[in-house]
C-alpha cells in the first residue's frame, strides 16, 4: 500500500548540519506536526560539497554527515516518532571529479573502460597536437592550454595510485598506454641490473601495460624498494614538468598529455567544443546515461537497499527533465520498488522536480505521486497579487526603466543568448544531426546546414515549456500543442530570416511525421527528437530561471520557477487557484505543496511582502521615484541603471529584517545577492565575463543608500506598511499550503519568519533550539497578534494547521475540494471532503485596513460566505454558525481560519 506523508520538512544536510544535528531536532519536528523528513541528497559527494548534488560515489553515504552509526541513530529516532524519510536522489548527473571512480576510469582507459557507457559522451573527434582524435574534451583550464602548460600549472606526479596530472585542486589520471613515455626517461639513468630489468620489461610488455592495477602496484613496489628507481623517476618527472622560460623543455610533457584519452582546454571554449552532456552549463557535473540498465542498478543500489530496509520511505527525483526518457525511468523505478505480482505501478511515494509552466499539466503517464510543488507555489503566490495593479506596474516599470521590452521578448532574447553563449556546441551538434535527417528527405536535402541550425535555434527559443515527452510512437496531444505553439511563435518572429520551408520540415520531424517515401527513417527521427527534448529544458532553465528572472523587474515576487512574471491585469488568481486545487484533488492528490525551497529565488515571506506592491502601484511609483532622486548622487558612472535600481528597492522591501539584531547583516547579504543577480542577468556582467567595475559600483550604491539617512527614513516608513500586509499574506499562504490538495512541505526554518534571498542566503543555519522552546510555550492568539513580528505567530499557525490536518487526515489527503463564494475579492474560501472542513483566508488586505490595524470584525462589513452550518475554529476554538457565515465573525479575533464542522 502506498505510504503518503502527511507533512514533510526539508533539511539541507552538509558538514555543518549532520545526522547528529538532525537526530536532535526530530522530537521538535514531530511536535510541530511533521511526519516525514525530506532530505537533501545523502550519497557521497565531492569533498567540501555544501549541497550534495555533486555525487562521486553512489554506493556509500556521505561521510561528512557522520558515520553509519550516526545514520542509524537518526533513523532510530525517526522510527521512535513514527516518521519517514523522503530522500532526494540525483539520477541525471555525477561530479566530473577525480574522486569519482567511474569518471576517472573513463579518462584513464578511454574506450577500454568498463564505465565507458555510463556517461553521456559524444566521442566525436577533437583537435589535438597530433591531429584529430576521439577524446573527452575537458575545458577546465583558467587560461589557454599553452600558457597553462608553460607556466607549470599542469604538473606530472606519482604516488601509490600511479602517475597523474595535477591542475591546482584537480587530479587527472595518466593512461597506462602512455606510461612508457615516462618510464623510458627513467631508463636513461637506471643501471642495466636491478630495477632497470623490471622497468625495461614493463616498457616492452604490452600485457603489463594493459593491466593498469598490476602496473601501478608494481611501480609503487619498486619505487618503495629501490632508491635508484625512486631517484630516476623523480628526476624524469622533474624534466618532464619543464623549466620556466624554456619552451622546448615542455615538449615531452605536451606529448604525454597528447597521449591521453582526454584533452585539457581553456574553460571559455566549453560552450563551443565540449563533447559530454553537462548539468545545464556546469562543466564539472557530467550527465549519466541512466537509461543504461547497468547504470540504473548501480546508481540506485544503495537507495534500493535503504528502501528495502525501511530506512527510506519516499523519493524526490531531481531534475527529471534532464533524463533521456523520464517516463521509462519512473516506470522502471516503480517496478523495481514495488510488488511484481501486482498490476498497480505507483506503489512507492515518488515526487519529481518538474517545473510546470503556466497552463501545463504533469503528464498522466508519469508513474509518480506528483511534483515537488512549484506549480502550487505559483498559484498560491499569484493569489496575493492584485490584477488591477499589474497593468499600472507595467506602465511605471516602462517609464522608470525607459524600456518597452515585453516579458515574452525578454524570454526569447535571453534564450537565444544562452544558446549562443553557453550551449553553442551542443546546439551545433543537434543541427548536424538534423542535417543528416534532411539529407535522406528529397524535399529537405538542399537546405544548407546553417539554415537548418537557424530554424532549430528559433524553435528551441520559442518553446513555451521546458520540454515535451515524445517517445517511440507516442506524440501526445499536449506535446503536439506545445510544438505547434512554438512553431507559430518561431514563424512569427523569424518570418523574414528563416525560410518557411525549413519550419515545415522541422515541424514534421518534431511531430514524427516523416513522408511515406522515407518512413524507414523514423527511428532516426525519434532519436533526434528525444535528444532535442533533453536539451530544451537546459535552455529554458538558463535562459528564463537564471537570466530573464533577473532582468525583468516589474514585480519580482512573480519571478519564480513555474511563474509568469509578465502576466497582464486580466489574470484571475482566485479562479486559477480554485481550478488548480480541483484538478489536483482529482488527479494528483499526493503531489507536494511548496512555498519555499532550496532553489527558490526568494523565500515565501519575501515574496508575500513584495506582492503587496501590486495593491499600491501609485504609492510604489511615488516612493520609488522619490528614492531615485534622493539617491542619484550615490551612483557611479550611471550605475545602477534604473532596472537594477528597482531590483534593489524591491529586494530591500522584501527582506528587511523584523528583528533589529539582524539589520547589521543587511549590507553583506544585499551585496552578495546583487553580485549574483548581476551575473545571472548577463546584461552588464556575467559568470563568463565578470565586470568587477560594474559590480563594485552596484554594491557601492547599495551600501551608500543604506547610509543615506533621508532615504532610510522614507524607506522604513513605507516598508513598515508593506511588511504588515506581507505578514497577513504569509499567514494565509501557510494555511493554503497545509490545507489545499497536496502534501505540505515546510522548508527548513520557514515555520517562523524567513526573509531569505536566493542561495546561499537561504541556506544559513537555523536556530532550532529557539524554535523548539517557543513551540512548547506559545501564548494566546491575542498575544501572538500583538507581537507578530517575533515570528511566533507563524509557528503557531503552522503547528495548529498541521494538527488540524492530522485530525482529519483522510479528507485533507484524499477528500474532495469545493470552492466557496466569498462575495468580495479580499477573501478566499473552500471546503475539503464532504464540506467537513472549511478554510478561509484574507488576500489584498490593503483594501480592508491600514497598517497596523488587523482586518478583524468591522473591516469585513456585511459580507458572508455562501455556506451554512455550525463550525469550530481550529485556531481559536470559537464557534461560528448560521445559514450563511459572516466574515466579521469568521475573522472576529484571528486573521486566518480553519474550521471543522461540528
Short mmCIF file of C-alpha atoms in Angstrom, two decimals, residues 404-734:
data_model
loop_
_atom_site.label_atom_id
_atom_site.label_comp_id
_atom_site.label_asym_id
_atom_site.label_seq_id
_atom_site.Cartn_x
_atom_site.Cartn_y
_atom_site.Cartn_z
CA UNK A 404 9.44 48.88 -23.89
CA UNK A 405 10.53 45.25 -23.95
CA UNK A 406 7.79 42.81 -23.00
CA UNK A 407 8.36 39.74 -20.86
CA UNK A 408 7.95 37.48 -23.89
CA UNK A 409 10.51 39.50 -25.84
CA UNK A 410 12.99 39.25 -22.97
CA UNK A 411 12.50 35.48 -22.67
CA UNK A 412 13.03 34.99 -26.41
CA UNK A 413 16.17 37.16 -26.47
CA UNK A 414 17.66 35.61 -23.34
CA UNK A 415 17.07 32.06 -24.50
CA UNK A 416 18.88 32.84 -27.74
CA UNK A 417 21.62 34.50 -25.69
CA UNK A 418 22.28 31.39 -23.60
CA UNK A 419 22.15 29.16 -26.67
CA UNK A 420 24.90 31.29 -28.17
CA UNK A 421 26.98 31.84 -25.04
CA UNK A 422 26.52 28.59 -23.10
CA UNK A 423 25.30 25.87 -25.46
CA UNK A 424 26.52 26.67 -28.95
CA UNK A 425 28.46 23.40 -29.26
CA UNK A 426 25.52 21.24 -28.17
CA UNK A 427 23.21 23.24 -30.44
CA UNK A 428 25.54 22.79 -33.37
CA UNK A 429 25.73 19.02 -32.75
CA UNK A 430 21.93 18.84 -32.84
CA UNK A 431 21.97 20.88 -36.03
CA UNK A 432 24.37 18.40 -37.60
CA UNK A 433 22.12 15.52 -36.57
CA UNK A 434 19.17 17.36 -38.12
CA UNK A 435 21.22 17.82 -41.30
CA UNK A 436 21.68 14.05 -41.57
CA UNK A 437 17.89 13.64 -41.37
CA UNK A 438 17.43 16.28 -44.05
CA UNK A 439 19.80 14.54 -46.49
CA UNK A 440 17.51 11.48 -46.53
CA UNK A 441 14.49 13.64 -47.44
CA UNK A 442 14.39 14.78 -51.06
CA UNK A 443 12.37 17.85 -50.06
CA UNK A 444 14.89 18.91 -47.40
CA UNK A 445 18.32 17.79 -48.59
CA UNK A 446 19.04 21.10 -50.33
CA UNK A 447 18.72 23.10 -47.12
CA UNK A 448 22.09 24.43 -46.04
CA UNK A 449 23.31 23.20 -42.62
CA UNK A 450 23.43 26.79 -41.37
CA UNK A 451 19.79 27.29 -42.38
CA UNK A 452 18.69 24.14 -40.57
CA UNK A 453 20.60 25.24 -37.48
CA UNK A 454 18.95 28.69 -37.57
CA UNK A 455 15.49 27.15 -37.73
CA UNK A 456 16.30 24.77 -34.88
CA UNK A 457 17.57 27.66 -32.72
CA UNK A 458 14.35 29.58 -33.35
CA UNK A 459 12.05 26.73 -32.39
CA UNK A 460 14.15 25.99 -29.29
CA UNK A 461 13.99 29.62 -28.18
CA UNK A 462 10.21 29.69 -28.69
CA UNK A 463 9.31 26.55 -26.70
CA UNK A 464 6.62 27.52 -24.15
CA UNK A 465 7.56 24.66 -21.76
CA UNK A 466 10.77 23.06 -20.52
CA UNK A 467 10.36 20.04 -22.77
CA UNK A 468 7.99 17.66 -24.49
CA UNK A 469 7.93 13.88 -23.94
CA UNK A 470 7.76 12.43 -27.43
CA UNK A 471 8.99 8.84 -27.38
CA UNK A 472 8.74 5.96 -29.83
CA UNK A 473 5.32 6.03 -31.45
CA UNK A 474 3.88 8.39 -28.87
CA UNK A 475 3.20 12.06 -29.54
CA UNK A 476 0.52 13.17 -27.11
CA UNK A 477 -1.98 15.87 -27.91
CA UNK A 478 -0.39 18.09 -25.26
CA UNK A 479 3.04 17.70 -26.88
CA UNK A 480 1.59 18.42 -30.31
CA UNK A 481 0.04 21.62 -28.99
CA UNK A 482 3.29 22.82 -27.39
CA UNK A 483 5.28 22.11 -30.55
CA UNK A 484 2.71 23.86 -32.71
CA UNK A 485 2.69 26.86 -30.35
CA UNK A 486 6.46 27.05 -30.59
CA UNK A 487 6.31 26.73 -34.38
CA UNK A 488 3.76 29.52 -34.67
CA UNK A 489 5.85 31.82 -32.48
CA UNK A 490 9.05 30.96 -34.34
CA UNK A 491 7.42 31.58 -37.71
CA UNK A 492 6.19 34.96 -36.49
CA UNK A 493 9.50 36.07 -35.00
CA UNK A 494 11.74 34.79 -37.80
CA UNK A 495 9.46 35.20 -40.81
CA UNK A 496 11.96 37.46 -42.60
CA UNK A 497 15.02 35.46 -41.58
CA UNK A 498 14.19 31.75 -41.90
CA UNK A 499 12.66 30.13 -44.97
CA UNK A 500 9.14 28.88 -44.23
CA UNK A 501 10.02 25.52 -45.81
CA UNK A 502 12.60 24.92 -43.07
CA UNK A 503 9.90 25.24 -40.43
CA UNK A 504 7.64 22.91 -42.40
CA UNK A 505 10.34 20.23 -42.42
CA UNK A 506 11.20 20.78 -38.77
CA UNK A 507 7.56 20.51 -37.73
CA UNK A 508 7.28 17.14 -39.47
CA UNK A 509 10.42 15.95 -37.66
CA UNK A 510 9.36 17.09 -34.20
CA UNK A 511 5.89 15.56 -34.62
CA UNK A 512 7.41 12.32 -36.03
CA UNK A 513 5.50 12.55 -39.29
CA UNK A 514 8.00 11.51 -41.99
CA UNK A 515 6.70 11.33 -45.56
CA UNK A 516 5.88 7.82 -46.72
CA UNK A 517 8.87 7.70 -49.03
CA UNK A 518 11.28 7.88 -46.02
CA UNK A 519 9.17 6.01 -43.45
CA UNK A 520 12.18 3.78 -42.77
CA UNK A 521 13.98 6.82 -41.34
CA UNK A 522 11.50 7.16 -38.49
CA UNK A 523 13.79 5.67 -35.84
CA UNK A 524 16.44 8.25 -36.65
CA UNK A 525 13.81 10.98 -36.29
CA UNK A 526 12.80 9.60 -32.89
CA UNK A 527 16.44 9.58 -31.72
CA UNK A 528 16.88 13.20 -32.78
CA UNK A 529 13.65 14.39 -31.15
CA UNK A 530 14.45 12.68 -27.86
CA UNK A 531 17.93 14.24 -27.84
CA UNK A 532 16.47 17.66 -28.61
CA UNK A 533 13.87 17.32 -25.84
CA UNK A 534 16.65 16.57 -23.38
CA UNK A 535 18.27 19.84 -24.43
CA UNK A 536 15.36 22.31 -24.46
CA UNK A 537 14.93 22.22 -20.68
CA UNK A 538 18.52 23.41 -20.24
CA UNK A 539 17.80 26.39 -22.45
CA UNK A 540 14.61 27.21 -20.55
CA UNK A 541 16.32 26.89 -17.16
CA UNK A 542 19.34 29.03 -18.03
CA UNK A 543 17.52 31.49 -20.28
CA UNK A 544 14.49 32.10 -18.06
CA UNK A 545 15.19 30.97 -14.47
CA UNK A 546 18.79 32.15 -14.42
CA UNK A 547 18.66 35.12 -16.77
CA UNK A 548 15.26 36.63 -17.57
CA UNK A 549 14.14 36.37 -13.93
CA UNK A 550 16.99 38.75 -13.05
CA UNK A 551 16.26 41.04 -15.97
CA UNK A 552 12.53 41.85 -15.77
CA UNK A 553 11.99 43.75 -12.54
CA UNK A 554 8.37 44.90 -12.75
CA UNK A 555 7.17 42.85 -9.74
CA UNK A 556 9.89 40.42 -8.69
CA UNK A 557 7.66 38.31 -6.43
CA UNK A 558 6.39 36.75 -9.68
CA UNK A 559 9.93 35.90 -10.83
CA UNK A 560 9.86 32.33 -9.58
CA UNK A 561 10.20 28.98 -11.32
CA UNK A 562 6.92 27.97 -12.90
CA UNK A 563 5.70 31.56 -12.72
CA UNK A 564 4.80 34.02 -15.44
CA UNK A 565 6.33 37.39 -14.46
CA UNK A 566 4.84 39.20 -17.44
CA UNK A 567 1.20 38.42 -16.68
CA UNK A 568 -1.26 41.18 -17.51
CA UNK A 569 -4.14 42.55 -15.45
CA UNK A 570 -6.67 40.14 -16.97
CA UNK A 571 -5.45 37.34 -14.68
CA UNK A 572 -7.99 35.89 -12.22
CA UNK A 573 -5.86 34.41 -9.40
CA UNK A 574 -8.89 33.24 -7.41
CA UNK A 575 -10.34 31.22 -10.28
CA UNK A 576 -6.92 29.84 -11.19
CA UNK A 577 -6.15 28.58 -7.69
CA UNK A 578 -9.59 27.02 -7.34
CA UNK A 579 -9.17 25.31 -10.73
CA UNK A 580 -5.71 24.06 -9.79
CA UNK A 581 -6.95 22.66 -6.49
CA UNK A 582 -9.94 20.90 -8.05
CA UNK A 583 -7.69 19.27 -10.65
CA UNK A 584 -5.07 18.20 -8.08
CA UNK A 585 -7.69 16.74 -5.72
CA UNK A 586 -8.97 14.67 -8.62
CA UNK A 587 -5.76 13.67 -10.44
CA UNK A 588 -2.71 14.15 -8.20
CA UNK A 589 -3.90 14.26 -4.55
CA UNK A 590 -0.47 13.31 -3.18
CA UNK A 591 1.61 15.89 -5.05
CA UNK A 592 3.73 18.22 -2.95
CA UNK A 593 2.76 21.78 -1.95
CA UNK A 594 5.80 24.03 -1.53
CA UNK A 595 6.18 27.75 -0.96
CA UNK A 596 9.92 27.92 -0.20
CA UNK A 597 12.62 25.51 -1.41
CA UNK A 598 16.41 25.39 -1.56
CA UNK A 599 16.13 26.64 -5.16
CA UNK A 600 13.60 29.47 -4.86
CA UNK A 601 14.82 32.94 -5.81
CA UNK A 602 13.17 34.42 -2.73
CA UNK A 603 11.59 32.89 0.35
CA UNK A 604 7.83 32.70 0.77
CA UNK A 605 7.80 35.60 3.26
CA UNK A 606 9.86 37.86 0.98
CA UNK A 607 7.52 37.21 -1.94
CA UNK A 608 4.46 37.73 0.28
CA UNK A 609 5.71 41.23 1.06
CA UNK A 610 6.71 42.23 -2.43
CA UNK A 611 3.33 41.18 -3.83
CA UNK A 612 1.75 43.90 -1.66
CA UNK A 613 3.20 46.44 -4.12
CA UNK A 614 0.64 45.27 -6.66
CA UNK A 615 -2.04 46.58 -4.30
CA UNK A 616 -0.48 50.04 -4.08
CA UNK A 617 1.03 50.75 -7.51
CA UNK A 618 0.60 54.52 -7.21
CA UNK A 619 2.27 54.66 -3.79
CA UNK A 620 5.06 52.44 -5.09
CA UNK A 621 5.55 54.66 -8.16
CA UNK A 622 5.68 57.76 -5.99
CA UNK A 623 8.10 56.29 -3.43
CA UNK A 624 10.46 54.63 -5.92
CA UNK A 625 10.66 57.81 -7.99
CA UNK A 626 11.35 59.82 -4.87
CA UNK A 627 14.05 57.39 -3.74
CA UNK A 628 15.66 57.60 -7.16
CA UNK A 629 16.01 61.37 -6.77
CA UNK A 630 17.29 61.02 -3.19
CA UNK A 631 20.00 58.57 -4.20
CA UNK A 632 21.03 59.99 -7.57
CA UNK A 633 24.30 61.41 -6.22
CA UNK A 634 25.36 57.96 -4.98
CA UNK A 635 25.57 56.48 -8.47
CA UNK A 636 28.98 55.85 -10.03
CA UNK A 637 29.13 56.03 -13.81
CA UNK A 638 25.35 55.78 -14.07
CA UNK A 639 25.28 52.52 -12.06
CA UNK A 640 22.84 51.14 -11.19
CA UNK A 641 20.67 51.54 -14.25
CA UNK A 642 17.00 52.14 -13.46
CA UNK A 643 16.02 48.49 -13.91
CA UNK A 644 18.64 47.37 -11.38
CA UNK A 645 17.65 50.21 -9.06
CA UNK A 646 14.09 48.85 -8.98
CA UNK A 647 15.51 45.42 -8.15
CA UNK A 648 17.40 46.89 -5.19
CA UNK A 649 14.40 48.74 -3.78
CA UNK A 650 12.06 45.74 -4.11
CA UNK A 651 14.67 43.46 -2.57
CA UNK A 652 15.04 45.78 0.42
CA UNK A 653 11.27 45.96 0.83
CA UNK A 654 11.08 42.17 0.77
CA UNK A 655 13.93 41.08 3.04
CA UNK A 656 14.35 43.94 5.52
CA UNK A 657 14.61 42.23 8.93
CA UNK A 658 11.89 42.35 11.56
CA UNK A 659 14.45 41.89 14.33
CA UNK A 660 16.88 44.74 15.00
CA UNK A 661 19.74 42.35 15.72
CA UNK A 662 19.66 41.15 12.10
CA UNK A 663 19.84 44.60 10.48
CA UNK A 664 23.63 44.60 10.69
CA UNK A 665 23.79 41.69 8.21
CA UNK A 666 21.79 43.53 5.55
CA UNK A 667 24.71 45.22 3.69
CA UNK A 668 26.68 41.99 3.28
CA UNK A 669 23.67 39.90 2.31
CA UNK A 670 22.49 42.52 -0.16
CA UNK A 671 25.95 42.86 -1.72
CA UNK A 672 26.19 39.07 -2.14
CA UNK A 673 22.75 38.95 -3.74
CA UNK A 674 23.46 41.85 -6.13
CA UNK A 675 26.66 40.28 -7.40
CA UNK A 676 24.81 37.05 -8.17
CA UNK A 677 21.85 38.91 -9.67
CA UNK A 678 24.11 40.96 -11.94
CA UNK A 679 25.94 37.90 -13.21
CA UNK A 680 22.76 35.90 -13.71
CA UNK A 681 21.15 38.78 -15.64
CA UNK A 682 24.06 38.67 -18.13
CA UNK A 683 23.43 42.29 -19.13
CA UNK A 684 26.35 44.26 -17.67
CA UNK A 685 28.25 41.39 -16.06
CA UNK A 686 28.13 37.59 -16.16
CA UNK A 687 29.72 34.46 -14.75
CA UNK A 688 31.60 34.05 -18.04
CA UNK A 689 32.88 37.64 -18.12
CA UNK A 690 32.53 39.29 -14.71
CA UNK A 691 32.71 43.09 -14.84
CA UNK A 692 34.02 43.80 -11.37
CA UNK A 693 33.92 47.54 -12.02
CA UNK A 694 30.19 47.41 -12.64
CA UNK A 695 29.60 45.03 -9.74
CA UNK A 696 31.60 47.22 -7.35
CA UNK A 697 29.63 50.28 -8.42
CA UNK A 698 26.37 48.39 -7.91
CA UNK A 699 27.38 47.22 -4.45
CA UNK A 700 28.74 50.64 -3.55
CA UNK A 701 25.40 52.23 -4.43
CA UNK A 702 23.55 49.69 -2.30
CA UNK A 703 25.86 50.32 0.65
CA UNK A 704 25.55 54.08 0.15
CA UNK A 705 21.77 54.23 0.21
CA UNK A 706 21.72 52.27 3.47
CA UNK A 707 23.80 55.07 4.99
CA UNK A 708 21.71 57.82 3.36
CA UNK A 709 19.59 58.95 6.30
CA UNK A 710 16.81 60.75 4.34
CA UNK A 711 16.33 57.68 2.16
CA UNK A 712 16.48 55.30 5.08
CA UNK A 713 13.77 57.17 6.98
CA UNK A 714 11.49 57.34 3.94
CA UNK A 715 12.14 53.70 3.09
CA UNK A 716 11.42 52.42 6.60
CA UNK A 717 8.12 54.30 6.77
CA UNK A 718 6.97 52.72 3.52
CA UNK A 719 8.48 49.30 4.25
CA UNK A 720 6.74 49.08 7.61
CA UNK A 721 3.34 49.31 5.92
CA UNK A 722 4.26 46.70 3.33
CA UNK A 723 5.67 44.34 5.96
CA UNK A 724 2.40 44.42 7.90
CA UNK A 725 0.28 43.39 4.94
CA UNK A 726 3.01 40.93 3.94
CA UNK A 727 2.70 39.21 7.30
CA UNK A 728 -1.02 38.68 6.67
CA UNK A 729 -0.23 37.28 3.21
CA UNK A 730 2.33 34.92 4.76
CA UNK A 731 -0.09 33.50 7.32
CA UNK A 732 -2.71 32.95 4.64
CA UNK A 733 -0.10 31.24 2.46
CA UNK A 734 0.84 28.85 5.29
#
